[in-house]
């Protein structure tokens, strides 16, 4: 069966399709009801099934004789440490930690916050929670105390699992003082704090804090608890900069089914192979494709504590791929752009044997063609862009590499993935033909593995995702479909600007700007203009060694005029040292836009380095003069 037929089957009979996929898992009780609904009428998958995610990800493989296979490779260039854990070792560690959590009084339905750096114990904590039905909420390590306190008050954890320090580049970030401050700011007070002492700094935990190693040593291992398929596995917050944060709820059975399907059909991963998602467990990619997805499929997963550059150089990714024999890699386009900026000629790539690497997947934000070209030229393996969201939990658009070698169309995010009945709507909810830009919407029910709601806020869930087009999920993204079914994401809906009555895609302009040979990466935003309403402005970061940076802005303006036309009205190009980004690599375009327009703004909690704000303020002030 080819990929297109598999997709058609998934839409024609959703229940039969997902019943077959659910059969790939070991259930304690296989569901008799494949598709039901919750008390609000929202669709629910496998509501009467019973299973356990930790059993599927760890214990099952040990029981089947694969306990000696390496499950986790921990590679930390920032500390100079490497460690490997077999499936049997992971099972022992997780079962003991789960016993410790139960000893602290945690039970099915309780919540726990995990606030850790990229260390194996962060994975073990997630799996230990899953083992006994505790709902985990991973908060990105290093978030400021205020942001942590907001999440504490929202999900009300009985325990916080943390570590002494994290490492960001060359900086040591003390976690324990931030946890202490966050709890002081919170109305809710967790009963326990469990602390991993990394022995990298002289930081004394507060009185009453429980040592992680001592907790694991003190309690006997406990078995996996059978849980309803609809039991929340985790709550993951997508934002929290203003007002109440938005906690995405993920179930257990639907998520396990979708991840297992994605590992084999989308990523083409074979059990036993090394799969590396260069992300963080604090983000959805880390949940799905560092922890649960690879372990479900009995892959070896890489826990990487470092950056694509400066740990120690822009060859780190290639070193890890070569050394650990990575078959499939997944990262954000911004990571490849950062490498390209530091090593434009690909000299560091040539130092490593990358013959083991079969496929490179990109997601997080749209990948420009210039970056894809650089990757193909210097690395030489297929680079596949695909699209999904925190809300979806797994890919919405992509190519099914495990089914067939579908052609890669550059700049496209692929085709709809099985289970996602995707339509392209205009403002009035009418479906658009090929080559017309509209909103990406998905007909309900969404497939398994997608969000089941927002934590303690069902009204916000309806308002934000379901009300604009009744019967459909509103993604918030713009899209164009071609006649072959490939879909091109044009960006968030608010990234489309109106220039004198012409709707212009800033993503399209970015594609052109990124094609200028001297440009390493860029962002195009719409700024206010008294005459035209909005006009585009480009911020560009140049590659190392550009001979005459002063000539680049004029060249960029001319290139956009040639490729798009004068109607684009791109006249302002600003060369900057770097772009403001989230820690997961997304460019903060809204922040740029607000700053240039001189409006009040808040610095997002997710920003990678707040010092960039002052840098940009100085440069924006020069423009206005």
GROMACS .gro file of C-alpha atoms in nm, residues 1-11 17-18 21 258 260-270 328 358-359 361 382 384-387 394-409 413-420 485-486:
model
   61
    1UNK     CA    1   0.000   0.000   0.000
    2UNK     CA    2   0.131   0.346  -0.085
    3UNK     CA    3   0.121   0.652   0.140
    4UNK     CA    4  -0.171   0.822  -0.036
    5UNK     CA    5  -0.388   0.511  -0.008
    6UNK     CA    6  -0.302   0.473   0.359
    7UNK     CA    7  -0.410   0.832   0.415
    8UNK     CA    8  -0.738   0.782   0.231
    9UNK     CA    9  -0.810   0.470   0.436
   10UNK     CA   10  -0.751   0.663   0.758
   11UNK     CA   11  -1.011   0.924   0.660
   17UNK     CA   12  -0.785   0.244   1.095
   18UNK     CA   13  -0.700   0.338   1.453
   21UNK     CA   14  -0.295   0.075   1.487
  258UNK     CA   15  -0.010   0.774   1.754
  260UNK     CA   16   0.404   0.411   1.768
  261UNK     CA   17   0.245   0.475   1.428
  262UNK     CA   18   0.462   0.782   1.368
  263UNK     CA   19   0.791   0.613   1.456
  264UNK     CA   20   0.738   0.339   1.198
  265UNK     CA   21   0.537   0.513   0.926
  266UNK     CA   22   0.662   0.875   0.932
  267UNK     CA   23   1.019   0.842   1.059
  268UNK     CA   24   1.084   0.496   0.921
  269UNK     CA   25   1.265   0.389   1.239
  270UNK     CA   26   1.351   0.022   1.287
  328UNK     CA   27   1.754   0.931   1.207
  358UNK     CA   28   1.973   0.796   0.677
  359UNK     CA   29   1.729   1.085   0.720
  361UNK     CA   30   1.383   1.569   0.990
  382UNK     CA   31   1.744   1.382   0.266
  384UNK     CA   32   1.253   1.652   0.536
  385UNK     CA   33   1.063   1.946   0.674
  386UNK     CA   34   0.737   1.861   0.852
  387UNK     CA   35   0.478   2.045   1.057
  394UNK     CA   36   0.292   1.444   1.669
  395UNK     CA   37   0.316   1.541   1.299
  396UNK     CA   38   0.019   1.691   1.114
  397UNK     CA   39   0.199   1.729   0.780
  398UNK     CA   40   0.497   1.531   0.656
  399UNK     CA   41   0.610   1.238   0.444
  400UNK     CA   42   0.566   0.874   0.536
  401UNK     CA   43   0.924   0.754   0.496
  402UNK     CA   44   0.838   0.419   0.652
  403UNK     CA   45   0.578   0.353   0.383
  404UNK     CA   46   0.744   0.478   0.064
  405UNK     CA   47   1.002   0.726  -0.056
  406UNK     CA   48   0.765   1.005  -0.152
  407UNK     CA   49   0.927   1.293  -0.343
  408UNK     CA   50   1.057   1.579  -0.129
  409UNK     CA   51   0.924   1.917  -0.242
  413UNK     CA   52   0.581   2.072   0.491
  414UNK     CA   53   0.469   1.753   0.319
  415UNK     CA   54   0.121   1.605   0.285
  416UNK     CA   55  -0.150   1.545   0.544
  417UNK     CA   56  -0.055   1.261   0.777
  418UNK     CA   57  -0.306   0.973   0.821
  419UNK     CA   58  -0.583   1.066   1.062
  420UNK     CA   59  -0.575   1.441   0.994
  485UNK     CA   60  -0.157   1.751  -0.215
  486UNK     CA   61   0.166   1.901  -0.082
   0.00000   0.00000   0.00000
